[in-house]
mmCIF file of C-alpha atoms and ligand atoms in Angstrom:
data_model
loop_
_atom_site.group_PDB
_atom_site.id
_atom_site.type_symbol
_atom_site.label_atom_id
_atom_site.label_comp_id
_atom_site.label_asym_id
_atom_site.label_seq_id
_atom_site.Cartn_x
_atom_site.Cartn_y
_atom_site.Cartn_z
ATOM 1 C CA UNK Z 12 90.491 182.732 52.725
ATOM 2 C CA UNK Z 13 87.128 184.937 53.618
ATOM 3 C CA UNK Z 14 85.158 186.174 51.226
ATOM 4 C CA UNK Z 15 84.995 189.300 48.979
ATOM 5 C CA UNK Z 16 81.937 190.374 51.054
ATOM 6 C CA UNK Z 17 83.694 190.238 54.540
ATOM 7 C CA UNK Z 18 86.923 191.900 52.694
ATOM 8 C CA UNK Z 19 84.549 194.660 51.369
ATOM 9 C CA UNK Z 20 83.275 195.067 54.744
ATOM 10 C CA UNK Z 21 86.689 195.254 56.853
ATOM 11 C CA UNK Z 22 87.508 198.081 54.229
ATOM 12 C CA UNK Z 23 84.205 200.091 54.541
ATOM 13 C CA UNK Z 24 84.467 199.617 57.909
ATOM 14 C CA UNK Z 25 88.200 201.451 58.268
ATOM 15 C CA UNK Z 26 88.790 205.376 58.266
ATOM 16 C CA UNK Z 27 92.447 205.502 56.688
ATOM 17 C CA UNK Z 28 92.384 208.830 57.185
ATOM 18 C CA UNK Z 29 92.394 207.565 60.942
ATOM 19 C CA UNK Z 30 94.577 204.223 60.441
ATOM 20 C CA UNK Z 31 97.462 205.534 59.937
ATOM 21 C CA UNK Z 32 97.052 209.377 61.688
ATOM 22 C CA UNK Z 33 97.007 206.479 64.578
ATOM 23 C CA UNK Z 34 100.574 205.582 63.852
ATOM 24 C CA UNK Z 35 102.528 208.269 62.233
ATOM 25 C CA UNK Z 36 102.315 212.146 61.778
ATOM 26 C CA UNK Z 37 99.922 213.430 60.017
ATOM 27 C CA UNK Z 38 98.058 217.776 59.233
ATOM 28 C CA UNK Z 39 95.881 218.664 57.562
ATOM 29 C CA UNK Z 40 95.916 220.892 54.575
ATOM 30 C CA UNK Z 41 92.287 221.853 52.747
ATOM 31 C CA UNK Z 42 90.978 218.778 52.706
ATOM 32 C CA UNK Z 43 93.094 216.041 52.940
ATOM 33 C CA UNK Z 44 95.876 215.233 54.849
ATOM 34 C CA UNK Z 45 99.611 215.338 54.724
ATOM 35 C CA UNK Z 46 102.512 213.636 56.173
ATOM 36 C CA UNK Z 47 106.245 212.776 55.999
ATOM 37 C CA UNK Z 48 106.448 209.911 53.561
ATOM 38 C CA UNK Z 49 107.590 206.580 55.761
ATOM 39 C CA UNK Z 50 108.717 205.047 52.237
ATOM 40 C CA UNK Z 51 111.625 207.864 51.402
ATOM 41 C CA UNK Z 52 114.132 210.095 52.791
ATOM 42 C CA UNK Z 53 110.855 213.063 53.211
ATOM 43 C CA UNK Z 54 112.144 216.418 54.324
ATOM 44 C CA UNK Z 55 108.629 218.307 52.985
ATOM 45 C CA UNK Z 56 105.777 216.482 53.249
ATOM 46 C CA UNK Z 57 104.851 214.542 50.246
ATOM 47 C CA UNK Z 58 102.316 211.953 51.518
ATOM 48 C CA UNK Z 59 98.782 213.133 50.741
ATOM 49 C CA UNK Z 60 96.201 210.839 52.938
ATOM 50 C CA UNK Z 61 92.806 212.229 50.673
ATOM 51 C CA UNK Z 62 89.420 210.431 53.349
ATOM 52 C CA UNK Z 63 86.854 211.452 50.661
ATOM 53 C CA UNK Z 64 89.311 208.966 48.727
ATOM 54 C CA UNK Z 65 90.565 206.352 51.102
ATOM 55 C CA UNK Z 66 93.804 206.811 49.873
ATOM 56 C CA UNK Z 67 97.543 207.382 50.757
ATOM 57 C CA UNK Z 68 100.177 208.703 47.924
ATOM 58 C CA UNK Z 69 103.596 209.731 47.751
ATOM 59 C CA UNK Z 70 104.392 212.548 44.562
ATOM 60 C CA UNK Z 71 107.494 212.007 45.261
ATOM 61 C CA UNK Z 72 108.016 208.401 45.148
ATOM 62 C CA UNK Z 73 105.342 207.300 44.242
ATOM 63 C CA UNK Z 74 104.553 204.664 46.845
ATOM 64 C CA UNK Z 75 99.841 204.946 47.394
ATOM 65 C CA UNK Z 76 97.527 202.719 47.988
ATOM 66 C CA UNK Z 77 94.378 202.156 49.887
ATOM 67 C CA UNK Z 78 94.321 200.515 54.139
ATOM 68 C CA UNK Z 79 95.367 197.273 52.575
ATOM 69 C CA UNK Z 80 98.268 198.400 50.825
ATOM 70 C CA UNK Z 81 99.499 200.318 54.048
ATOM 71 C CA UNK Z 82 99.194 197.929 56.451
ATOM 72 C CA UNK Z 83 101.272 195.258 54.133
ATOM 73 C CA UNK Z 84 103.547 198.129 52.438
ATOM 74 C CA UNK Z 85 104.395 200.019 55.983
ATOM 75 C CA UNK Z 86 104.143 197.492 58.546
ATOM 76 C CA UNK Z 87 105.673 194.021 56.437
ATOM 77 C CA UNK Z 88 102.012 192.851 56.579
ATOM 78 C CA UNK Z 89 101.428 190.303 53.874
ATOM 79 C CA UNK Z 90 97.227 190.282 53.228
ATOM 80 C CA UNK Z 91 95.596 187.880 55.158
ATOM 81 C CA UNK Z 92 97.099 189.138 58.549
ATOM 82 C CA UNK Z 93 96.416 193.249 57.303
ATOM 83 C CA UNK Z 94 92.825 191.712 57.376
ATOM 84 C CA UNK Z 95 92.949 190.124 59.769
ATOM 85 C CA UNK Z 96 94.402 193.269 61.841
ATOM 86 C CA UNK Z 97 91.630 196.199 60.456
ATOM 87 C CA UNK Z 98 89.273 192.933 61.057
ATOM 88 C CA UNK Z 99 89.865 193.007 65.136
ATOM 89 C CA UNK Z 100 90.100 196.674 64.779
ATOM 90 C CA UNK Z 101 86.724 197.151 63.220
ATOM 91 C CA UNK Z 102 85.294 194.391 65.526
ATOM 92 C CA UNK Z 103 84.671 192.498 62.852
ATOM 93 C CA UNK Z 104 84.836 188.868 63.353
ATOM 94 C CA UNK Z 105 86.283 186.384 60.336
ATOM 95 C CA UNK Z 106 83.727 184.111 59.199
ATOM 96 C CA UNK Z 107 86.694 181.160 58.797
ATOM 97 C CA UNK Z 108 85.895 179.218 55.905
ATOM 98 C CA UNK Z 109 88.210 175.602 54.867
ATOM 99 C CA UNK Z 110 87.691 172.256 57.828
ATOM 100 C CA UNK Z 111 89.819 174.379 61.121
ATOM 101 C CA UNK Z 112 89.004 172.179 63.354
ATOM 102 C CA UNK Z 113 86.154 174.202 64.856
ATOM 103 C CA UNK Z 114 87.726 174.559 69.084
ATOM 104 C CA UNK Z 115 91.535 175.139 67.779
ATOM 105 C CA UNK Z 116 90.489 179.511 67.175
ATOM 106 C CA UNK Z 117 88.768 179.815 70.487
ATOM 107 C CA UNK Z 118 91.351 178.544 72.768
ATOM 108 C CA UNK Z 119 93.881 180.666 71.148
ATOM 109 C CA UNK Z 120 91.490 183.303 71.044
ATOM 110 C CA UNK Z 121 91.378 182.895 75.263
ATOM 111 C CA UNK Z 122 95.004 181.702 75.580
ATOM 112 C CA UNK Z 123 95.664 185.584 74.044
ATOM 113 C CA UNK Z 124 93.430 186.946 76.794
ATOM 114 C CA UNK Z 125 95.020 185.174 79.892
ATOM 115 C CA UNK Z 126 98.355 186.583 77.970
ATOM 116 C CA UNK Z 127 96.433 189.724 78.014
ATOM 117 C CA UNK Z 128 95.611 189.841 81.084
ATOM 118 C CA UNK Z 129 98.965 187.960 82.860
ATOM 119 C CA UNK Z 130 100.669 191.612 81.022
ATOM 120 C CA UNK Z 131 98.646 193.626 82.940
ATOM 121 C CA UNK Z 132 98.994 192.172 86.242
ATOM 122 C CA UNK Z 133 102.730 191.944 85.722
ATOM 123 C CA UNK Z 134 103.461 195.289 84.675
ATOM 124 C CA UNK Z 135 101.378 196.351 87.651
ATOM 125 C CA UNK Z 136 103.054 194.078 89.786
ATOM 126 C CA UNK Z 137 106.386 195.791 88.897
ATOM 127 C CA UNK Z 138 105.111 199.558 90.014
ATOM 128 C CA UNK Z 139 103.561 197.899 93.817
ATOM 129 C CA UNK Z 140 106.489 196.762 96.955
ATOM 130 C CA UNK Z 141 106.151 193.397 95.474
ATOM 131 C CA UNK Z 142 108.282 195.081 92.483
ATOM 132 C CA UNK Z 143 110.842 196.450 94.318
ATOM 133 C CA UNK Z 144 113.796 194.130 93.902
ATOM 134 C CA UNK Z 145 112.892 194.628 90.106
ATOM 135 C CA UNK Z 146 113.336 198.042 89.792
ATOM 136 C CA UNK Z 147 115.925 198.012 91.466
ATOM 137 C CA UNK Z 148 117.910 195.286 89.015
ATOM 138 C CA UNK Z 149 116.327 196.972 86.111
ATOM 139 C CA UNK Z 150 117.918 200.143 87.392
ATOM 140 C CA UNK Z 151 121.323 198.226 88.359
ATOM 141 C CA UNK Z 152 120.857 197.330 84.211
ATOM 142 C CA UNK Z 153 120.915 200.670 82.742
ATOM 143 C CA UNK Z 154 117.547 199.907 81.116
ATOM 144 C CA UNK Z 155 115.859 203.410 80.559
ATOM 145 C CA UNK Z 156 112.042 204.722 82.258
ATOM 146 C CA UNK Z 157 111.089 204.355 78.437
ATOM 147 C CA UNK Z 158 112.348 201.057 77.384
ATOM 148 C CA UNK Z 159 110.659 199.500 80.403
ATOM 149 C CA UNK Z 160 107.670 200.686 78.994
ATOM 150 C CA UNK Z 161 108.033 200.284 74.934
ATOM 151 C CA UNK Z 162 109.001 196.717 75.832
ATOM 152 C CA UNK Z 163 105.939 196.620 78.321
ATOM 153 C CA UNK Z 164 109.081 195.050 81.135
ATOM 154 C CA UNK Z 165 106.824 193.425 84.315
ATOM 155 C CA UNK Z 166 107.455 191.686 87.827
ATOM 156 C CA UNK Z 167 106.804 188.628 88.334
ATOM 157 C CA UNK Z 168 106.149 188.485 92.745
ATOM 158 C CA UNK Z 169 108.493 185.918 94.666
ATOM 159 C CA UNK Z 170 105.544 183.830 95.653
ATOM 160 C CA UNK Z 171 103.737 180.719 95.038
ATOM 161 C CA UNK Z 172 100.284 181.725 93.761
ATOM 162 C CA UNK Z 173 99.949 185.482 93.758
ATOM 163 C CA UNK Z 174 99.221 185.382 89.192
ATOM 164 C CA UNK Z 175 96.535 182.090 90.249
ATOM 165 C CA UNK Z 176 95.224 183.640 93.376
ATOM 166 C CA UNK Z 177 94.012 187.073 91.458
ATOM 167 C CA UNK Z 178 93.263 184.877 88.351
ATOM 168 C CA UNK Z 179 89.980 182.935 90.640
ATOM 169 C CA UNK Z 180 89.277 185.942 92.290
ATOM 170 C CA UNK Z 181 88.623 188.595 89.093
ATOM 171 C CA UNK Z 182 87.454 185.367 88.337
ATOM 172 C CA UNK Z 183 89.188 184.973 84.989
ATOM 173 C CA UNK Z 184 89.430 181.399 83.260
ATOM 174 C CA UNK Z 185 92.219 178.986 85.364
ATOM 175 C CA UNK Z 186 92.638 176.832 81.901
ATOM 176 C CA UNK Z 187 92.854 179.880 79.526
ATOM 177 C CA UNK Z 188 96.313 180.108 81.812
ATOM 178 C CA UNK Z 189 96.831 176.448 82.019
ATOM 179 C CA UNK Z 190 97.350 176.218 78.755
ATOM 180 C CA UNK Z 191 99.456 179.765 78.367
ATOM 181 C CA UNK Z 192 101.698 178.211 80.617
ATOM 182 C CA UNK Z 193 101.041 180.885 83.442
ATOM 183 C CA UNK Z 194 99.872 178.624 85.930
ATOM 184 C CA UNK Z 195 99.831 174.961 86.495
ATOM 185 C CA UNK Z 196 97.902 172.579 89.761
ATOM 186 C CA UNK Z 197 100.368 172.136 92.332
ATOM 187 C CA UNK Z 198 101.852 168.261 92.892
ATOM 188 C CA UNK Z 199 100.040 167.255 95.676
ATOM 189 C CA UNK Z 200 97.273 169.095 97.501
ATOM 190 C CA UNK Z 201 95.395 171.528 95.953
ATOM 191 C CA UNK Z 202 95.162 175.193 93.391
ATOM 192 C CA UNK Z 203 97.458 176.269 90.805
ATOM 193 C CA UNK Z 204 100.825 177.681 91.281
ATOM 194 C CA UNK Z 205 102.320 179.989 89.427
ATOM 195 C CA UNK Z 206 104.547 179.651 86.997
ATOM 196 C CA UNK Z 207 107.925 182.349 86.861
ATOM 197 C CA UNK Z 208 108.079 183.381 90.404
ATOM 198 C CA UNK Z 209 110.608 186.432 91.567
ATOM 199 C CA UNK Z 210 110.896 187.308 87.960
ATOM 200 C CA UNK Z 211 111.365 190.364 85.675
ATOM 201 C CA UNK Z 212 109.460 189.914 82.721
ATOM 202 C CA UNK Z 213 110.278 190.302 79.269
ATOM 203 C CA UNK Z 214 106.737 190.275 77.674
ATOM 204 C CA UNK Z 215 107.096 189.154 73.878
ATOM 205 C CA UNK Z 216 104.860 189.723 70.568
ATOM 206 C CA UNK Z 217 104.001 188.295 67.724
ATOM 207 C CA UNK Z 218 104.249 190.592 64.813
ATOM 208 C CA UNK Z 219 101.744 193.206 65.414
ATOM 209 C CA UNK Z 220 102.560 193.562 68.827
ATOM 210 C CA UNK Z 221 100.144 191.247 70.817
ATOM 211 C CA UNK Z 222 101.455 189.132 73.441
ATOM 212 C CA UNK Z 223 101.913 185.647 72.960
ATOM 213 C CA UNK Z 224 104.409 184.159 75.979
ATOM 214 C CA UNK Z 225 106.695 185.769 78.545
ATOM 215 C CA UNK Z 226 110.544 185.592 79.115
ATOM 216 C CA UNK Z 227 111.638 185.311 82.594
ATOM 217 C CA UNK Z 228 114.881 186.095 83.957
ATOM 218 C CA UNK Z 229 115.247 185.175 87.778
ATOM 219 C CA UNK Z 230 116.477 188.081 89.964
ATOM 220 C CA UNK Z 231 119.066 188.116 92.448
ATOM 221 C CA UNK Z 232 118.419 186.826 95.877
ATOM 222 C CA UNK Z 233 120.101 187.785 99.472
ATOM 223 C CA UNK Z 234 120.016 184.461 100.765
ATOM 224 C CA UNK Z 235 120.111 181.711 98.543
ATOM 225 C CA UNK Z 236 117.723 179.593 97.233
ATOM 226 C CA UNK Z 237 117.943 175.744 97.779
ATOM 227 C CA UNK Z 238 115.785 174.644 95.338
ATOM 228 C CA UNK Z 239 117.541 175.098 91.023
ATOM 229 C CA UNK Z 240 116.370 177.797 89.971
ATOM 230 C CA UNK Z 241 117.176 178.627 85.574
ATOM 231 C CA UNK Z 242 118.157 182.016 84.936
ATOM 232 C CA UNK Z 243 115.545 182.456 82.019
ATOM 233 C CA UNK Z 244 112.849 180.786 82.170
ATOM 234 C CA UNK Z 245 110.298 180.448 78.898
ATOM 235 C CA UNK Z 246 107.120 180.198 78.155
ATOM 236 C CA UNK Z 247 106.330 176.739 77.138
ATOM 237 C CA UNK Z 248 105.351 176.405 72.652
ATOM 238 C CA UNK Z 249 102.259 176.230 72.158
ATOM 239 C CA UNK Z 250 98.952 176.801 69.216
ATOM 240 C CA UNK Z 251 100.278 180.663 70.678
ATOM 241 C CA UNK Z 252 103.760 180.647 70.499
ATOM 242 C CA UNK Z 253 106.305 179.115 68.148
ATOM 243 C CA UNK Z 254 109.608 179.749 69.009
ATOM 244 C CA UNK Z 255 111.447 179.004 66.405
ATOM 245 C CA UNK Z 256 109.500 181.827 64.131
ATOM 246 C CA UNK Z 257 109.673 184.214 66.914
ATOM 247 C CA UNK Z 258 112.355 187.110 66.939
ATOM 248 C CA UNK Z 259 111.844 189.043 70.163
ATOM 249 C CA UNK Z 260 111.618 193.292 69.537
ATOM 250 C CA UNK Z 261 111.101 192.236 66.200
ATOM 251 C CA UNK Z 262 107.273 194.425 66.859
ATOM 252 C CA UNK Z 263 109.224 197.054 67.566
ATOM 253 C CA UNK Z 264 112.180 196.417 65.327
ATOM 254 C CA UNK Z 265 109.704 196.453 61.913
ATOM 255 C CA UNK Z 266 109.963 199.519 60.260
ATOM 256 C CA UNK Z 267 113.803 200.679 60.802
ATOM 257 C CA UNK Z 268 114.483 197.075 59.955
ATOM 258 C CA UNK Z 269 112.210 197.941 56.102
ATOM 259 C CA UNK Z 270 114.303 201.189 55.682
ATOM 260 C CA UNK Z 271 117.417 200.160 56.550
ATOM 261 C CA UNK Z 272 116.644 197.303 54.770
ATOM 262 C CA UNK Z 273 118.524 195.725 57.412
ATOM 263 C CA UNK Z 274 118.080 193.411 59.793
ATOM 264 C CA UNK Z 275 120.849 193.051 62.869
ATOM 265 C CA UNK Z 276 120.098 189.731 65.500
ATOM 266 C CA UNK Z 277 121.785 189.652 68.826
ATOM 267 C CA UNK Z 278 121.536 186.687 71.109
ATOM 268 C CA UNK Z 279 119.646 188.287 74.722
ATOM 269 C CA UNK Z 280 116.474 190.028 75.737
ATOM 270 C CA UNK Z 281 118.758 193.347 77.257
ATOM 271 C CA UNK Z 282 121.040 192.696 74.748
ATOM 272 C CA UNK Z 283 117.927 194.391 71.863
ATOM 273 C CA UNK Z 284 116.740 196.663 74.546
ATOM 274 C CA UNK Z 285 120.092 198.247 75.689
ATOM 275 C CA UNK Z 286 120.697 198.468 71.498
ATOM 276 C CA UNK Z 287 117.190 200.107 70.404
ATOM 277 C CA UNK Z 288 118.027 201.954 73.957
ATOM 278 C CA UNK Z 289 121.353 204.156 72.240
ATOM 279 C CA UNK Z 290 119.074 204.197 68.903
ATOM 280 C CA UNK Z 291 119.621 201.480 67.037
ATOM 281 C CA UNK Z 292 115.866 199.838 66.518
ATOM 282 C CA UNK Z 293 116.339 197.879 63.868
ATOM 283 C CA UNK Z 294 117.843 195.244 66.116
ATOM 284 C CA UNK Z 295 115.759 192.002 67.318
ATOM 285 C CA UNK Z 296 116.954 188.659 69.170
ATOM 286 C CA UNK Z 297 115.952 185.196 68.847
ATOM 287 C CA UNK Z 298 114.594 183.048 71.662
ATOM 288 C CA UNK Z 299 117.441 180.710 73.011
ATOM 289 C CA UNK Z 300 117.471 178.661 70.211
ATOM 290 C CA UNK Z 301 119.667 178.823 67.617
ATOM 291 C CA UNK Z 302 118.336 180.893 63.495
ATOM 292 C CA UNK Z 303 116.087 177.946 61.157
ATOM 293 C CA UNK Z 304 114.145 178.686 57.736
ATOM 294 C CA UNK Z 305 110.775 180.183 59.730
ATOM 295 C CA UNK Z 306 113.292 183.117 61.411
ATOM 296 C CA UNK Z 307 114.927 183.751 57.200
ATOM 297 C CA UNK Z 308 111.282 183.491 56.160
ATOM 298 C CA UNK Z 309 109.402 186.099 58.533
ATOM 299 C CA UNK Z 310 112.446 189.107 58.402
ATOM 300 C CA UNK Z 311 112.879 187.997 54.185
ATOM 301 C CA UNK Z 312 109.726 189.748 53.594
ATOM 302 C CA UNK Z 313 111.447 193.774 54.602
ATOM 303 C CA UNK Z 314 114.901 193.256 54.574
ATOM 304 C CA UNK Z 315 117.620 192.772 52.084
ATOM 305 C CA UNK Z 316 120.913 192.089 54.643
ATOM 306 C CA UNK Z 317 121.181 190.513 58.305
ATOM 307 C CA UNK Z 318 123.524 190.846 60.501
ATOM 308 C CA UNK Z 319 124.581 188.523 62.916
ATOM 309 C CA UNK Z 320 126.313 188.901 66.469
ATOM 310 C CA UNK Z 321 127.577 186.878 68.813
ATOM 311 C CA UNK Z 322 129.865 187.001 72.000
ATOM 312 C CA UNK Z 323 132.857 185.921 71.212
ATOM 313 C CA UNK Z 324 132.905 182.998 73.602
ATOM 314 C CA UNK Z 325 132.660 179.305 71.962
ATOM 315 C CA UNK Z 326 129.266 179.500 72.077
ATOM 316 C CA UNK Z 327 128.736 182.532 70.327
ATOM 317 C CA UNK Z 328 130.906 180.901 68.031
ATOM 318 C CA UNK Z 329 129.150 177.628 67.996
ATOM 319 C CA UNK Z 330 126.442 179.498 67.008
ATOM 320 C CA UNK Z 331 127.208 181.439 64.653
ATOM 321 C CA UNK Z 332 128.597 178.197 62.698
ATOM 322 C CA UNK Z 333 124.879 176.754 62.533
ATOM 323 C CA UNK Z 334 122.746 180.170 62.177
ATOM 324 C CA UNK Z 335 125.014 180.992 58.899
ATOM 325 C CA UNK Z 336 124.611 177.288 57.062
ATOM 326 C CA UNK Z 337 120.656 178.373 57.753
ATOM 327 C CA UNK Z 338 120.123 181.201 56.394
ATOM 328 C CA UNK Z 339 122.975 180.598 53.640
ATOM 329 C CA UNK Z 340 119.986 178.260 52.887
ATOM 330 C CA UNK Z 341 117.658 181.040 52.291
ATOM 331 C CA UNK Z 342 117.584 184.750 50.317
ATOM 332 C CA UNK Z 343 119.246 186.889 52.773
ATOM 333 C CA UNK Z 344 122.933 188.868 52.841
ATOM 334 C CA UNK Z 345 124.041 187.379 56.079
ATOM 335 C CA UNK Z 346 126.828 189.164 57.367
ATOM 336 C CA UNK Z 347 128.310 188.006 60.733
ATOM 337 C CA UNK Z 348 129.960 190.067 63.806
ATOM 338 C CA UNK Z 349 131.871 189.067 65.939
ATOM 339 C CA UNK Z 350 132.155 191.116 69.863
ATOM 340 C CA UNK Z 351 135.714 192.058 71.246
ATOM 341 C CA UNK Z 352 136.209 189.205 73.805
ATOM 342 C CA UNK Z 353 133.935 189.421 76.809
ATOM 343 C CA UNK Z 354 131.579 192.209 75.784
ATOM 344 C CA UNK Z 355 127.605 191.751 75.308
ATOM 345 C CA UNK Z 356 126.287 194.188 72.991
ATOM 346 C CA UNK Z 357 124.634 195.661 76.558
ATOM 347 C CA UNK Z 358 128.246 195.881 78.099
ATOM 348 C CA UNK Z 359 130.144 197.492 74.226
ATOM 349 C CA UNK Z 360 127.095 199.838 74.648
ATOM 350 C CA UNK Z 361 127.442 201.647 77.733
ATOM 351 C CA UNK Z 362 130.873 202.301 77.637
ATOM 352 C CA UNK Z 363 131.551 205.882 76.660
ATOM 353 C CA UNK Z 364 131.857 205.697 72.804
ATOM 354 C CA UNK Z 365 129.893 201.862 72.622
ATOM 355 C CA UNK Z 366 127.094 202.917 70.375
ATOM 356 C CA UNK Z 367 129.604 203.988 67.812
ATOM 357 C CA UNK Z 368 131.978 201.684 68.004
ATOM 358 C CA UNK Z 369 129.099 199.003 67.716
ATOM 359 C CA UNK Z 370 127.957 200.650 64.201
ATOM 360 C CA UNK Z 371 131.706 200.167 62.979
ATOM 361 C CA UNK Z 372 131.743 196.915 63.899
ATOM 362 C CA UNK Z 373 128.011 196.237 61.985
ATOM 363 C CA UNK Z 374 129.229 197.929 59.769
ATOM 364 C CA UNK Z 375 132.299 195.675 59.235
ATOM 365 C CA UNK Z 376 131.275 192.428 59.292
ATOM 366 C CA UNK Z 377 132.468 189.802 57.698
ATOM 367 C CA UNK Z 378 130.021 188.313 54.731
ATOM 368 C CA UNK Z 379 129.020 184.868 55.865
ATOM 369 C CA UNK Z 380 130.530 183.058 53.221
ATOM 370 C CA UNK Z 381 133.613 184.894 54.338
ATOM 371 C CA UNK Z 382 133.898 183.684 57.517
ATOM 372 C CA UNK Z 383 132.789 180.996 57.812
ATOM 373 C CA UNK Z 384 135.827 179.910 54.890
ATOM 374 C CA UNK Z 385 138.185 181.717 57.843
ATOM 375 C CA UNK Z 386 137.422 179.786 60.539
ATOM 376 C CA UNK Z 387 137.498 176.551 58.780
ATOM 377 C CA UNK Z 388 140.962 176.993 57.152
ATOM 378 C CA UNK Z 389 141.141 178.099 61.440
ATOM 379 C CA UNK Z 390 140.196 174.462 62.157
ATOM 380 C CA UNK Z 391 142.626 173.214 59.125
ATOM 381 C CA UNK Z 392 145.875 175.065 60.367
ATOM 382 C CA UNK Z 393 144.967 173.236 64.019
ATOM 383 C CA UNK Z 394 144.433 170.060 63.024
ATOM 384 C CA UNK Z 395 147.115 167.382 63.796
ATOM 385 C CA UNK Z 396 147.335 165.079 60.594
ATOM 386 C CA UNK Z 397 146.951 164.586 57.036
ATOM 387 C CA UNK Z 398 143.903 162.668 57.656
ATOM 388 C CA UNK Z 399 142.529 165.964 59.886
ATOM 389 C CA UNK Z 400 142.826 168.231 57.653
ATOM 390 C CA UNK Z 401 141.323 166.269 54.681
ATOM 391 C CA UNK Z 402 138.124 165.786 56.657
ATOM 392 C CA UNK Z 403 138.168 169.337 57.173
ATOM 393 C CA UNK Z 404 138.455 170.180 53.992
ATOM 394 C CA UNK Z 405 135.668 167.811 52.856
ATOM 395 C CA UNK Z 406 133.404 168.592 55.449
ATOM 396 C CA UNK Z 407 133.799 172.727 53.922
ATOM 397 C CA UNK Z 408 132.819 171.301 50.683
ATOM 398 C CA UNK Z 409 129.534 169.464 51.748
ATOM 399 C CA UNK Z 410 128.268 172.361 53.548
ATOM 400 C CA UNK Z 411 128.832 174.650 50.400
HETATM 401 ZN ZN1 LIG M 19 107.216 209.054 49.086
#
């Protein structure tokens, strides 16, 4: 916990007009500012932001408060998150109280800096000659330049130690890059090599839009490599990156999720990007893990409903079963939508009427309990013996 003094200091250092003005469109009107209220469906500017009172207030729906309320209500942050965000923005270092280890925050901070540097480096590489294969791949996947910007895509070049060399050349601290899982020592010989090589880089952000990790997709090669290479490679988990609590695209989706009171969860990076590109910006993805109770905890803060979208294949069905079980324990309405055979969200959205079909699938999503019952009923009918049927029925009752 921080002292009241520090909260006061952060509030003093924050100009609410500047804060809100950076996030939504506001216009001067007399001594105050007005904006379309983001808390209700506003057609004429009903919200006033007052520089003298340092508050916002909507005269139509009654939403209002100070800078902290804005971060909590508009960005769906907790109070500690809002405090950290506003303090950082104002250049105020919060004193940590309690028994947290003194080294941990510094470590985290250094890893965070390394991740920021790497993000800039991967993005710059995408624009350089070494980024040609990645640029061609982006185009072939139909990802628009706007989405490349929004999701800050980058490229890890086809080389052993380009990043490691630039870490040294820029006199960045290699230890932070190692703890963030960006480079690691060679097995034989000296020096470091890059973790991500010849990959399209998808930076992963926390809820405030700060980079915490990367996912890298292997790029095509003209001659097949003799090395075994995973199709997708993620940053290792660290003090910065907790895979089971992170949702890809959440920082870009949270406003729309809050507006619709509904979040859509798909399976991969490119699916999230395809959805946002087609105007469905309440879509996020898990990071190659099943859904966890931590995800539920995050989503519950600004959503009432979750629609899980899965491919029709067996793996997708199994993932759907597991996900439903996690969500049944939380306090969210859950629906499941299984895509038509052979389609993923990106390939569906590429089709002429894709966005409309996808929206229709979402609105027709099956309630999770019904979905699970249907699955069990199918299994039950498929069982060859009465003992088998009995076992399936028992398992279903146990789950409930
Ligand atoms: Zn309002």
